[in-house]
PDB file of C-alpha atoms in Angstrom:
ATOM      1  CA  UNK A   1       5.010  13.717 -17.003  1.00 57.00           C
ATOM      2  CA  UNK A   2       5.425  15.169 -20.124  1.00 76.00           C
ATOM      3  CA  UNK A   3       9.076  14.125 -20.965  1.00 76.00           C
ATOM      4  CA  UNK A   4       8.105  10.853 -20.617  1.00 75.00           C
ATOM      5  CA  UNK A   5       4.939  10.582 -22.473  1.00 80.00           C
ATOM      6  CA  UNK A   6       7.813  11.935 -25.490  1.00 83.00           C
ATOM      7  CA  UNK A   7       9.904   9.143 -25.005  1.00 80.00           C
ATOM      8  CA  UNK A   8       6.973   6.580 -25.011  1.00 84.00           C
ATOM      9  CA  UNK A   9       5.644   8.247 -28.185  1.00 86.00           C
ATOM     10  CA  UNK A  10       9.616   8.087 -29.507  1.00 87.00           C
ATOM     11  CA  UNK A  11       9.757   4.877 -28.584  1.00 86.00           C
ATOM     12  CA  UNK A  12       6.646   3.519 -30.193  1.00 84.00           C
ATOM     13  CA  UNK A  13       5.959   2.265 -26.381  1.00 79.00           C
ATOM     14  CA  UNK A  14       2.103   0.308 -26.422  1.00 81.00           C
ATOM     15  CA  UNK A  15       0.526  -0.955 -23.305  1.00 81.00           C
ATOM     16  CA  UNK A  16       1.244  -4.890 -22.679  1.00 81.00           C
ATOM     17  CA  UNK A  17       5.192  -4.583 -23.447  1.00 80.00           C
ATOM     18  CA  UNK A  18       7.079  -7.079 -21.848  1.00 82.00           C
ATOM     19  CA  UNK A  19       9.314  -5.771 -18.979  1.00 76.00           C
ATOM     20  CA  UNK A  20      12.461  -6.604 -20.949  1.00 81.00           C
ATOM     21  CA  UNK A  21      11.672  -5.714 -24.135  1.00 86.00           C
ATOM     22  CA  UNK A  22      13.861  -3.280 -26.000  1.00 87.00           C
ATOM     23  CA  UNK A  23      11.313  -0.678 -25.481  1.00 86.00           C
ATOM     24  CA  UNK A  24      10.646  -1.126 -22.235  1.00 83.00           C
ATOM     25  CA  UNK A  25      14.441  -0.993 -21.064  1.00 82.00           C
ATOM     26  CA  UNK A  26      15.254   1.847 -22.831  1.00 84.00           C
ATOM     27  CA  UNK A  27      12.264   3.924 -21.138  1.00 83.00           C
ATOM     28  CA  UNK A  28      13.620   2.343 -17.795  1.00 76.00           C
ATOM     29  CA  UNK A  29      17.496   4.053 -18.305  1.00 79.00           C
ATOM     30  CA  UNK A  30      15.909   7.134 -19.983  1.00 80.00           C
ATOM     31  CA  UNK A  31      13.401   7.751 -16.656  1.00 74.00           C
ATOM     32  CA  UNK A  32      16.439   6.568 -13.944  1.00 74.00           C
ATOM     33  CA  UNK A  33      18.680   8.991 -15.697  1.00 72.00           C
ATOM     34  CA  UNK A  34      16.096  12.097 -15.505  1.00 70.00           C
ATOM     35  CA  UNK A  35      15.297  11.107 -12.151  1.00 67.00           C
ATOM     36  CA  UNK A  36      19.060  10.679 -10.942  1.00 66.00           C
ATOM     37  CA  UNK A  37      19.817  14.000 -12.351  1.00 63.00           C
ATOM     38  CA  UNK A  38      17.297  15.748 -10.157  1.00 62.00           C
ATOM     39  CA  UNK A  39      14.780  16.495 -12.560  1.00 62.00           C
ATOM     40  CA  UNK A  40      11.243  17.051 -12.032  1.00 67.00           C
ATOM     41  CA  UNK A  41       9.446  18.282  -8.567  1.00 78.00           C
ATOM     42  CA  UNK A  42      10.978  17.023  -5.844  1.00 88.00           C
ATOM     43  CA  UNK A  43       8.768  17.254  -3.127  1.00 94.00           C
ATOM     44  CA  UNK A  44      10.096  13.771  -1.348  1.00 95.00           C
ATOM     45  CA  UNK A  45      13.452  16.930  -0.748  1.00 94.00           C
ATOM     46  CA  UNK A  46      10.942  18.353   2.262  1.00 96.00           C
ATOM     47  CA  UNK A  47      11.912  16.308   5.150  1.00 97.00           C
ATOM     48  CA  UNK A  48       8.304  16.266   6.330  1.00 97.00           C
ATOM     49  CA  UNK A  49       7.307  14.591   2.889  1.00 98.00           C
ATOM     50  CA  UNK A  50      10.076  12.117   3.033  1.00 98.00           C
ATOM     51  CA  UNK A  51       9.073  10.934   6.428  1.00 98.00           C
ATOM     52  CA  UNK A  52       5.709  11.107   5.408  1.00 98.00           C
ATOM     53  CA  UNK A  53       6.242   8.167   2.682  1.00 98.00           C
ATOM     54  CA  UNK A  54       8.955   6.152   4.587  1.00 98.00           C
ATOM     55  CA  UNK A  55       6.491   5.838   7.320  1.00 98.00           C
ATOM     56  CA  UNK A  56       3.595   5.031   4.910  1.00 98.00           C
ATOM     57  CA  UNK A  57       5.873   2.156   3.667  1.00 97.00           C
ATOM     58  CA  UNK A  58       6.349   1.445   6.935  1.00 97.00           C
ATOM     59  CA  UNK A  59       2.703   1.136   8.175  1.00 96.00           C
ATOM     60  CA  UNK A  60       1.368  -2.267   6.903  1.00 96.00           C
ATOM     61  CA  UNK A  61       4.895  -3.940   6.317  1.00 95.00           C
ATOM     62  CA  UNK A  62       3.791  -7.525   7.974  1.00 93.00           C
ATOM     63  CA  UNK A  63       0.001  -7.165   7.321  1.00 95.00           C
ATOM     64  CA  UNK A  64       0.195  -6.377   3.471  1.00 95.00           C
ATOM     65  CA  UNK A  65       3.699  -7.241   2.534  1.00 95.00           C
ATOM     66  CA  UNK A  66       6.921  -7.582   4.046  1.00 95.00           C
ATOM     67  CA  UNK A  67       9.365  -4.445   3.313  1.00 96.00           C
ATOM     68  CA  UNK A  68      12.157  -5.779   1.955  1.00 96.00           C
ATOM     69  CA  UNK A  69      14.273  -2.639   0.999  1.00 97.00           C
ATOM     70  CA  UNK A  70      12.834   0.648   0.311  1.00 98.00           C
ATOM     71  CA  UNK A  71      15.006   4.473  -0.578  1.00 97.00           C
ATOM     72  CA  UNK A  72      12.784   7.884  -0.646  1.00 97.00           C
ATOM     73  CA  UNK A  73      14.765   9.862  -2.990  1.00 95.00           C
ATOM     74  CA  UNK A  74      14.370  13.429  -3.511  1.00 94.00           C
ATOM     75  CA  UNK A  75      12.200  12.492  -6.919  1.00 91.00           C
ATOM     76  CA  UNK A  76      10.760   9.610  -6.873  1.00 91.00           C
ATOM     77  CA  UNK A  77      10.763   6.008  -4.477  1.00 96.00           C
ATOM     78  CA  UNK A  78      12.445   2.729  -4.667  1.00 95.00           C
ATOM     79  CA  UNK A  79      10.387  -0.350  -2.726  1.00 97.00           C
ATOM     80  CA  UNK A  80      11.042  -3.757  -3.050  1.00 97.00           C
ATOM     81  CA  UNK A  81       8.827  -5.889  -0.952  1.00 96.00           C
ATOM     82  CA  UNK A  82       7.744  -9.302  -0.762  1.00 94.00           C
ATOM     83  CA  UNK A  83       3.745  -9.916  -1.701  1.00 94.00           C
ATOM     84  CA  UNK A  84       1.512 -11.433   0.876  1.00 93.00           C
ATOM     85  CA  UNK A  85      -1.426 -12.034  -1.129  1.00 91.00           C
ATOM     86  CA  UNK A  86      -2.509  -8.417  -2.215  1.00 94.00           C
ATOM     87  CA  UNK A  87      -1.827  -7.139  -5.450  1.00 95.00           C
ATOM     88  CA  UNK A  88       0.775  -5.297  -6.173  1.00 95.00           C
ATOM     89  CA  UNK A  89      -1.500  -2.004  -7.931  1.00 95.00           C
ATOM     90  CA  UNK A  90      -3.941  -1.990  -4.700  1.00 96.00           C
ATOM     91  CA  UNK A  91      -0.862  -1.680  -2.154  1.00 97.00           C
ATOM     92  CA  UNK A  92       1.126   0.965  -4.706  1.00 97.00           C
ATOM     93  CA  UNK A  93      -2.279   2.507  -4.790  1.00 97.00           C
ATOM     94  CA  UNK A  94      -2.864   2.626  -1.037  1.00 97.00           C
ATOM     95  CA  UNK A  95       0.534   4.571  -0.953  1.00 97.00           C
ATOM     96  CA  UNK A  96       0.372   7.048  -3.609  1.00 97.00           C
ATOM     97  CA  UNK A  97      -3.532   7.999  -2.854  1.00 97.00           C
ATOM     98  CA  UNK A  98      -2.811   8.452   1.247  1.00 98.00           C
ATOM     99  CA  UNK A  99       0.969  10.173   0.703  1.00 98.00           C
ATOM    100  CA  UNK A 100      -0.406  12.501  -2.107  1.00 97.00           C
ATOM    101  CA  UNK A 101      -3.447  13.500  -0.066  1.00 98.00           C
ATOM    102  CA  UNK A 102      -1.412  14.241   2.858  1.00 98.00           C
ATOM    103  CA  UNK A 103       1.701  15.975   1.274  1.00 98.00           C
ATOM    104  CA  UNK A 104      -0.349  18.092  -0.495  1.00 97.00           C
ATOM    105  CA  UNK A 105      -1.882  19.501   2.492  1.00 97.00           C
ATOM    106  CA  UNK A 106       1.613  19.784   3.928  1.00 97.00           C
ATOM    107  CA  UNK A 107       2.369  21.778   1.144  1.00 96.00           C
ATOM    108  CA  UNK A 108      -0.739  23.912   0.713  1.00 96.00           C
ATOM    109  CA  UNK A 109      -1.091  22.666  -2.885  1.00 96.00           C
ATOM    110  CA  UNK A 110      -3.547  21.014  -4.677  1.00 94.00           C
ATOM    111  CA  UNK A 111      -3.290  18.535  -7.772  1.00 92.00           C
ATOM    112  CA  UNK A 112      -1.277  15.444  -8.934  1.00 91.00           C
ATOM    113  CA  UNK A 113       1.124  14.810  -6.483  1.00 94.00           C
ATOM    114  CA  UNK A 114       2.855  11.104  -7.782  1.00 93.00           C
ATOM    115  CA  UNK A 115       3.195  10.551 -11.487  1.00 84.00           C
ATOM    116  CA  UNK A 116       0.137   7.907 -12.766  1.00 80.00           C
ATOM    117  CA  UNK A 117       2.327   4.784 -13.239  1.00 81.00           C
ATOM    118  CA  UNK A 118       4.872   2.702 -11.401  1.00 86.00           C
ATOM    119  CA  UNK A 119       7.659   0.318 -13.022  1.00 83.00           C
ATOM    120  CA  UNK A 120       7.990  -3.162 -11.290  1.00 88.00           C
ATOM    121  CA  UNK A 121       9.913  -6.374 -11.612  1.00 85.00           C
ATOM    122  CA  UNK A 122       9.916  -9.476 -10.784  1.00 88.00           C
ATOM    123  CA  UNK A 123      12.700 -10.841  -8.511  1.00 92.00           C
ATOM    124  CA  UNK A 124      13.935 -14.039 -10.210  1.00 90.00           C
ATOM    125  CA  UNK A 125      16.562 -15.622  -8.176  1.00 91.00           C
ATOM    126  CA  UNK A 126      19.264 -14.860  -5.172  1.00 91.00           C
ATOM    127  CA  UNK A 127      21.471 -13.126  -6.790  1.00 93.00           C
ATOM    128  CA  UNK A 128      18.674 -10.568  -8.680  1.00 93.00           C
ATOM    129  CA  UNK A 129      17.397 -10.307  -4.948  1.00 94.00           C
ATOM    130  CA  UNK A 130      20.637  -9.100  -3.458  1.00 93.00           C
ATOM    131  CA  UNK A 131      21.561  -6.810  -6.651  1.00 94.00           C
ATOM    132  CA  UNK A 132      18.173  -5.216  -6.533  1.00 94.00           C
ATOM    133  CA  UNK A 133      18.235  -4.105  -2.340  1.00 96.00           C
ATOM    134  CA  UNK A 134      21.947  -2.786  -3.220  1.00 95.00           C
ATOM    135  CA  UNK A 135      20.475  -0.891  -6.501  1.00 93.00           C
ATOM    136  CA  UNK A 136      18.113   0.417  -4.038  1.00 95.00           C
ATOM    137  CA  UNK A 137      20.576   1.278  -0.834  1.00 96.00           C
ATOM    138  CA  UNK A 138      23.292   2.930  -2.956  1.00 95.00           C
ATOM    139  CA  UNK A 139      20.698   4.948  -4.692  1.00 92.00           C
ATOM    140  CA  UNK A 140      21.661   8.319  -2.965  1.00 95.00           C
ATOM    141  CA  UNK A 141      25.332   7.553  -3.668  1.00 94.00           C
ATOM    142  CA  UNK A 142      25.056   7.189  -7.114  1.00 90.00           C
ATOM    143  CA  UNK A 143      23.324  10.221  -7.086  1.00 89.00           C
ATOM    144  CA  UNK A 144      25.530  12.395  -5.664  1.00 90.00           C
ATOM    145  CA  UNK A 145      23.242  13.652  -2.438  1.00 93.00           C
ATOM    146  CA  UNK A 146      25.546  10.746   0.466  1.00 95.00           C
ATOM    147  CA  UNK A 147      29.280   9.171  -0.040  1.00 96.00           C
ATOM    148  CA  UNK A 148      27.794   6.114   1.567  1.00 95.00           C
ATOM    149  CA  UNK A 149      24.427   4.767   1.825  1.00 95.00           C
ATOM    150  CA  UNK A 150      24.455   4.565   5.958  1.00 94.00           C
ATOM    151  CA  UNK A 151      24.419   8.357   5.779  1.00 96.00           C
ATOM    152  CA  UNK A 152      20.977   8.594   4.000  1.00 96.00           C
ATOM    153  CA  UNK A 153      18.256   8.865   6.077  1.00 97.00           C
ATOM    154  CA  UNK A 154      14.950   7.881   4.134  1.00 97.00           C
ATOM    155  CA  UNK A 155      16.018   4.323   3.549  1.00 97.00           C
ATOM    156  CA  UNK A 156      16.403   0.951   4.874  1.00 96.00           C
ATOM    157  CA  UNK A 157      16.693  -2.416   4.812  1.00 94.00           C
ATOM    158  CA  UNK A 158      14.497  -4.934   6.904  1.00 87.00           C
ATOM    159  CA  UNK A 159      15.853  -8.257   4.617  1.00 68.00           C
ATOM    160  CA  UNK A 160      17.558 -10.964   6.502  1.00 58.00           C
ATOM    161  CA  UNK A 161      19.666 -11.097   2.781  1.00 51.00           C
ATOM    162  CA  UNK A 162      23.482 -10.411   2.639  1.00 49.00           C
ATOM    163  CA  UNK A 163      24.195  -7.380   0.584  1.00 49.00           C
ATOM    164  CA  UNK A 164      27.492  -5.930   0.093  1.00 47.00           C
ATOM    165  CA  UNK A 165      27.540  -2.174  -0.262  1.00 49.00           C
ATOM    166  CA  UNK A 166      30.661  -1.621  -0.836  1.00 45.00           C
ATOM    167  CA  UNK A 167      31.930   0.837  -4.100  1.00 42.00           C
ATOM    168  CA  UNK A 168      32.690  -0.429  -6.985  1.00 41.00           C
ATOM    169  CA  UNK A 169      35.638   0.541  -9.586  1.00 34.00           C
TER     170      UNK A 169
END
């Protein structure tokens, strides 16, 4: 995307950053805000496409990893899973490369479909665990397209975790 590649450039953002470096967090709010807002294509909108990824998600949970949490916005997706021994860029790879292919013959278009990199954390404790799948689950609330998250229907959770949902003040 071209907005970001500006705000990497603005942000004198190099390859190797840590993950919660100043840099690094401020192109993390700057792309959730642009994304929350509705910017950019949002082919995930399509009902067909949205199904499309869920169910990709969907298809190796167990095998490959164990879905965790996971929210198909209209924009972009939020996944947090639990690693079973493959890496992390071969599974996000598996995804992109099989829901791009097919969405864009769903769409009768051609060309790049997903945008070429993915952000990822690492889950440190509990309590990050349980603040991450609510992050995830109230996505759609926060913004603006459900009241609650029950109402959404392109996420999930398949965590044996306790996570409140309920709005904050």
């Amino acid at each position: 995307m071209v907005v970001i590649e500006q705000w990497k450039r603005e942000l004198h953002w190099r390859e190797g950053l840590a993950a919660d470096s100043k840099e690094a967090v401020e192109l993390r709010m700057r792309i959730e805000k642009y994304i929350d807002s509705g910017e950019g294509a949002c082919y995930l909108r399509d009902e067909r496409i949205a199904r499309l990824v869920q169910d990709a998600l969907k298809y190796f949970d167990g095998h490959r990893y164990r879905l965790i949490a996971w929210c198909v916005m209209p924009n972009h997706v939020h996944v947090l899973i639990e690693m079973m021994g493959e890496s992390l860029s071969k599974i996000v790879h598996s995804w992109k490369s099989y829901t791009a292919h097919q969405a864009n013959k769903l769409l009768g278009r051609n060309g790049v479909f997903w945008g070429p990199d993915y952000f990822d954390r690492y889950i440190r404790d509990e309590k990050h665990l349980n603040a991450t799948v609510e992050y995830i689950l109230r996505n759609p609330v926060k913004a603006g397209l459900v009241d609650v998250p029950e109402e959404w229907p392109w996420a999930g959770y398949a965590g044996s975790v306790a996570v409140s949902l309920s709005c904050r003040e």
